[in-house]
Coordinates of C-alpha atoms in Angstrom, one line a residue:
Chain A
X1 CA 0.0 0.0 0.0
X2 CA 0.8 3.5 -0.3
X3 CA 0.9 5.5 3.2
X4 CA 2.4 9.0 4.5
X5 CA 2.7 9.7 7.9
X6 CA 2.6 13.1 9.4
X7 CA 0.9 15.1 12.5
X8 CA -2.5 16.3 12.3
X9 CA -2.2 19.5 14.0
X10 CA 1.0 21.7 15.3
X11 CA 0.9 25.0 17.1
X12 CA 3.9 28.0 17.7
X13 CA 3.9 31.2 18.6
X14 CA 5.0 34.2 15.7
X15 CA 8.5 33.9 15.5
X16 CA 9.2 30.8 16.4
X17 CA 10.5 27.4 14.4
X18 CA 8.3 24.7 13.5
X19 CA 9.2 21.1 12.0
X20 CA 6.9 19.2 10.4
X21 CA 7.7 15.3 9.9
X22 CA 6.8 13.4 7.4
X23 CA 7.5 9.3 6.8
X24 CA 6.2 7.4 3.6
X25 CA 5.8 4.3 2.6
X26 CA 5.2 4.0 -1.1
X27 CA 5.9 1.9 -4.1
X28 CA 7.9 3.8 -6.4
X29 CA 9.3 7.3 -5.1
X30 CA 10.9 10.1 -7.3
X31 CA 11.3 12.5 -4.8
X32 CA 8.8 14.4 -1.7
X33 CA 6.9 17.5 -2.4
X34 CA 5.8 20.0 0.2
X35 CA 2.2 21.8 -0.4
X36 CA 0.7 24.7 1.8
X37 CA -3.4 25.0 1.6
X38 CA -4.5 27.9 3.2
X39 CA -8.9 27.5 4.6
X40 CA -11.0 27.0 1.2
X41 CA -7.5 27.7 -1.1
X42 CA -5.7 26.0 -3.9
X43 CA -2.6 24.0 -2.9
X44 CA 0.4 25.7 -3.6
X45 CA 4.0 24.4 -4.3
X46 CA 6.6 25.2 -1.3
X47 CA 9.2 22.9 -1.7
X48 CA 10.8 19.4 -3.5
X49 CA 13.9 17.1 -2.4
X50 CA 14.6 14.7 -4.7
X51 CA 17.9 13.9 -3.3
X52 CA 19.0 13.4 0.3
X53 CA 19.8 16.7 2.1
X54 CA 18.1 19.9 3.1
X55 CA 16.9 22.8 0.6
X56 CA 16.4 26.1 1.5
X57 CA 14.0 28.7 0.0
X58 CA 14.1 31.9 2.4
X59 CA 12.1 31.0 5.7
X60 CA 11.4 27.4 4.4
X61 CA 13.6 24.5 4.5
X62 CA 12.9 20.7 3.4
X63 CA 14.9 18.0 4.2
X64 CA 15.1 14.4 2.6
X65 CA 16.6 11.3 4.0
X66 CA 15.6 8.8 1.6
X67 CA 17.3 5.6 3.5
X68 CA 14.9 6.3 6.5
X69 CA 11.7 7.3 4.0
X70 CA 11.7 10.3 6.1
X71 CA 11.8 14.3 5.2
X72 CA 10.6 17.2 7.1
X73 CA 9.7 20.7 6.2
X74 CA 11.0 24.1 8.7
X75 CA 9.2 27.1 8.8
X76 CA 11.2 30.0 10.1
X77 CA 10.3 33.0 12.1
X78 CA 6.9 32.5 11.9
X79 CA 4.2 35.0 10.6
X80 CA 0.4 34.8 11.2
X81 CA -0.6 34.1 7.6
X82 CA 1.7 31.4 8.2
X83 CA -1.6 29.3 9.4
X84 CA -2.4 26.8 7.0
X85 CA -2.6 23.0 6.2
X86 CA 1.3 21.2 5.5
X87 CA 0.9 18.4 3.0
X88 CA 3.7 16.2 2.5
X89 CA 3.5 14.7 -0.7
X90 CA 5.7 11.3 -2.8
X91 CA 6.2 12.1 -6.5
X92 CA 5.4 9.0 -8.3
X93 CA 5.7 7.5 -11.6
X94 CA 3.7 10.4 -14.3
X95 CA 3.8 13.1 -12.0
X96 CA 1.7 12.3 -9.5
X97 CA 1.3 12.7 -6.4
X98 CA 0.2 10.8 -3.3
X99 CA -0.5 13.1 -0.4
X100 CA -0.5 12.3 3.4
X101 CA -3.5 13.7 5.6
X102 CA -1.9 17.1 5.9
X103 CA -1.1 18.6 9.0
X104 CA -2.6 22.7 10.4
X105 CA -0.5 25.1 11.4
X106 CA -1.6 27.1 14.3
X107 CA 0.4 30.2 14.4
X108 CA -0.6 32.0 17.9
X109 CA 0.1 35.7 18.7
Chain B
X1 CA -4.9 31.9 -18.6
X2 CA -2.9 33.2 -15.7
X3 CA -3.7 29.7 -13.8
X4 CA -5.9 27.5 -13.4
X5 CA -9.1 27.2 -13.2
X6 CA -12.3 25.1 -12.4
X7 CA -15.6 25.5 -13.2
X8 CA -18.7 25.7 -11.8
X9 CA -17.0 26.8 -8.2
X10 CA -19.7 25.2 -6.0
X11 CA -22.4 22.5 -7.2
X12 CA -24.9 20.5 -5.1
X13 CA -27.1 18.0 -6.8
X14 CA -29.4 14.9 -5.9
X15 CA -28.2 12.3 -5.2
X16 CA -28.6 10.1 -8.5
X17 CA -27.5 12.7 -11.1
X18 CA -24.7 13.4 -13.6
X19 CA -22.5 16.2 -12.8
X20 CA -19.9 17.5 -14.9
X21 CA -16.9 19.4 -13.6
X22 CA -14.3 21.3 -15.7
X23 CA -11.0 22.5 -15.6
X24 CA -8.6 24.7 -17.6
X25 CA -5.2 24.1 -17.3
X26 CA -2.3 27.1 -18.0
X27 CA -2.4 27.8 -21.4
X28 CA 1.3 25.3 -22.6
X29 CA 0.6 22.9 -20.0
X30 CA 0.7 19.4 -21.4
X31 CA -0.3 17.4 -18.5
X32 CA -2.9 18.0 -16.3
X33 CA -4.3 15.6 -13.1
X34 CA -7.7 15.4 -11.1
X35 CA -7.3 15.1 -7.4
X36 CA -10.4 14.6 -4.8
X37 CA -9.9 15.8 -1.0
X38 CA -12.6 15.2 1.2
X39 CA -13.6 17.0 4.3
X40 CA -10.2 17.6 6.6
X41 CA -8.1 14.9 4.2
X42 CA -5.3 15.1 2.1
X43 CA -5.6 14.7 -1.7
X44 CA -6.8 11.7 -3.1
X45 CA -4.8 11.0 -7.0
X46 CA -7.9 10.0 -9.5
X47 CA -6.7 10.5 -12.8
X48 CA -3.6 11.9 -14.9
X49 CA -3.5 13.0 -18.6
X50 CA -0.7 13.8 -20.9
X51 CA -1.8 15.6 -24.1
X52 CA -5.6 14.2 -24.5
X53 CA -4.4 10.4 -22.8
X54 CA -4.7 9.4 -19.7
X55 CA -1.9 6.8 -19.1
X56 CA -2.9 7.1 -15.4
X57 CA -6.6 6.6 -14.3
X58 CA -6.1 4.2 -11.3
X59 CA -7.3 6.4 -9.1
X60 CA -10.7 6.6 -10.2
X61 CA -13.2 5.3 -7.6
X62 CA -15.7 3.6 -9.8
X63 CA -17.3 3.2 -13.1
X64 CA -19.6 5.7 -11.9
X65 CA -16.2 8.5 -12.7
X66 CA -14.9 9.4 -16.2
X67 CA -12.4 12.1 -17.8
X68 CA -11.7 13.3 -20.9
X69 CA -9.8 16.0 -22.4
X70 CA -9.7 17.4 -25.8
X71 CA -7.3 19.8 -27.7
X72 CA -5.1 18.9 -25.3
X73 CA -6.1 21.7 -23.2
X74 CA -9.6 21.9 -21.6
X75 CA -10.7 18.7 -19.5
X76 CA -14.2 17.4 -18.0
X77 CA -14.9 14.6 -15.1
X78 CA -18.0 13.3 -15.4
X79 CA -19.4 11.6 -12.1
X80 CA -22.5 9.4 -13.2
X81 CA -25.5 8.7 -10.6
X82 CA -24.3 10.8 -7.8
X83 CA -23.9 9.2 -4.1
X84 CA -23.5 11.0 -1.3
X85 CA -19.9 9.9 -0.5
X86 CA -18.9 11.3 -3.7
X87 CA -19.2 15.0 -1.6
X88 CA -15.7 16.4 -1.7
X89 CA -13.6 19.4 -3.1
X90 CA -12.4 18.5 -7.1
X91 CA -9.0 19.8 -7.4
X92 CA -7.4 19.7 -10.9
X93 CA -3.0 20.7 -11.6
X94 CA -1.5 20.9 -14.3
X95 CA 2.0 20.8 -15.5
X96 CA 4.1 21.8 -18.0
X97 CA 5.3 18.0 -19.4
X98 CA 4.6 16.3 -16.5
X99 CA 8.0 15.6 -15.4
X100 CA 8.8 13.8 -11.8
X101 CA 9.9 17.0 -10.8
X102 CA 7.8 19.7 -12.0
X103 CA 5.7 21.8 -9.7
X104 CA 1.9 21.1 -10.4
X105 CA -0.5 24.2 -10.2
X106 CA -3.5 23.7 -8.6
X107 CA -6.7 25.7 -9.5
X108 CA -9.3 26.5 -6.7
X109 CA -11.6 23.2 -6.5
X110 CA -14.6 22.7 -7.2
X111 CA -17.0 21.9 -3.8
X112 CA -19.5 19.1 -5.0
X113 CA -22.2 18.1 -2.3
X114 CA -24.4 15.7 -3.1
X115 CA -27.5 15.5 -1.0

């Protein structure tokens, strides 16, 4: 079967860090995609590791450890519009993607 | 178009009926998917096309679901005789060639309830 792992719900305070885990089990992966989904919004691309390591785009970071099917994305000083749903996402054969359940982002005054 | 987009934005029907969703991927955009997230879920993979094929339609639920596309542009899912479970937000991406690494764009959803 196809599964992704990752918390249901996460709060921090503005400012702050936040890691959000992700673990997959999948047959066939080409790399894991990070998607933000703001209440009633399209999801929209943040981030993609298709090797092992960590990329960085400004406050966001993703890492990849393929030999542990693991990866995690880091938000950086936090902002309020910050609060939205993390999906973690495996690239698969064609493109597409297979999503975990997402996880909200609570961003607190 | 500046992205994509879905059409209508909201439909509730009876349950039993035909609906017809749309979507229009970014104008150059050879490959385009269908997604389905339900209430407080992550996205559920239904059906992928490059050009007007779909070399990808495992994720369809049931006969009950059909896609097409023509022109290689505009595509349609069809969900035949409506059930109630088939309530959900419609999300269609599209790509540029649909490469492993390319970033899909999403387009807003459209918010089926079936009653």
């Amino acid at each position: 079967g196809q599964s992704l792992e990752q918390p249901s719900e996460v709060t921090a305070v503005e400012g702050a860090i936040v890691q959000i885990n992700c673990t997959y089990q999948t047959s066939g992966f080409y790399g894991l995609s990070w998607y933000q989904q703001h209440d009633g919004g399209a999801p929209t691309f943040l981030s993609y590791n298709a090797l092992d390591g960590l990329e960085e785009t400004g406050r966001f970071s993703s890492f990849l450890s393929r030999s542990d099917s693991y990866g995690y994305l880091l938000l950086q000083e936090l902002q309020m519009k910050d609060s939205a749903s993390y999906f973690c996402a495996v690239n698969n054969q064609g493109g597409k993607l297979i999503f975990g359940q997402g996880t909200e982002l609570s961003v607190k005054p | 178009g500046a992205g994509v987009s879905q059409s209508p934005s909201n439909k509730v029907t009876e349950k039993g009926k035909d609906v017809e969703l749309r979507c229009d991927p970014i104008s150059g955009h050879t490959a385009l998917y269908w997604y389905r997230q339900s209430l407080g879920q992550g996205l559920e993979f239904l059906i992928y096309f490059q050009g007007n094929s779909a070399p990808d339609k495992s994720g369809l639920p049931s006969d009950r679901f059909s896609a097409e596309r023509t022109g290689g542009s505009v595509s349609t899912l069809t969900i035949q005789r409506t059930q109630q479970e088939d309530s959900a937000v419609y999300l269609c991406a599209s790509s540029l060639e649909g490469g492993l690494e390319e970033t899909q764009y999403f387009g807003p959803g459209t918010r089926l309830l079936v009653l």
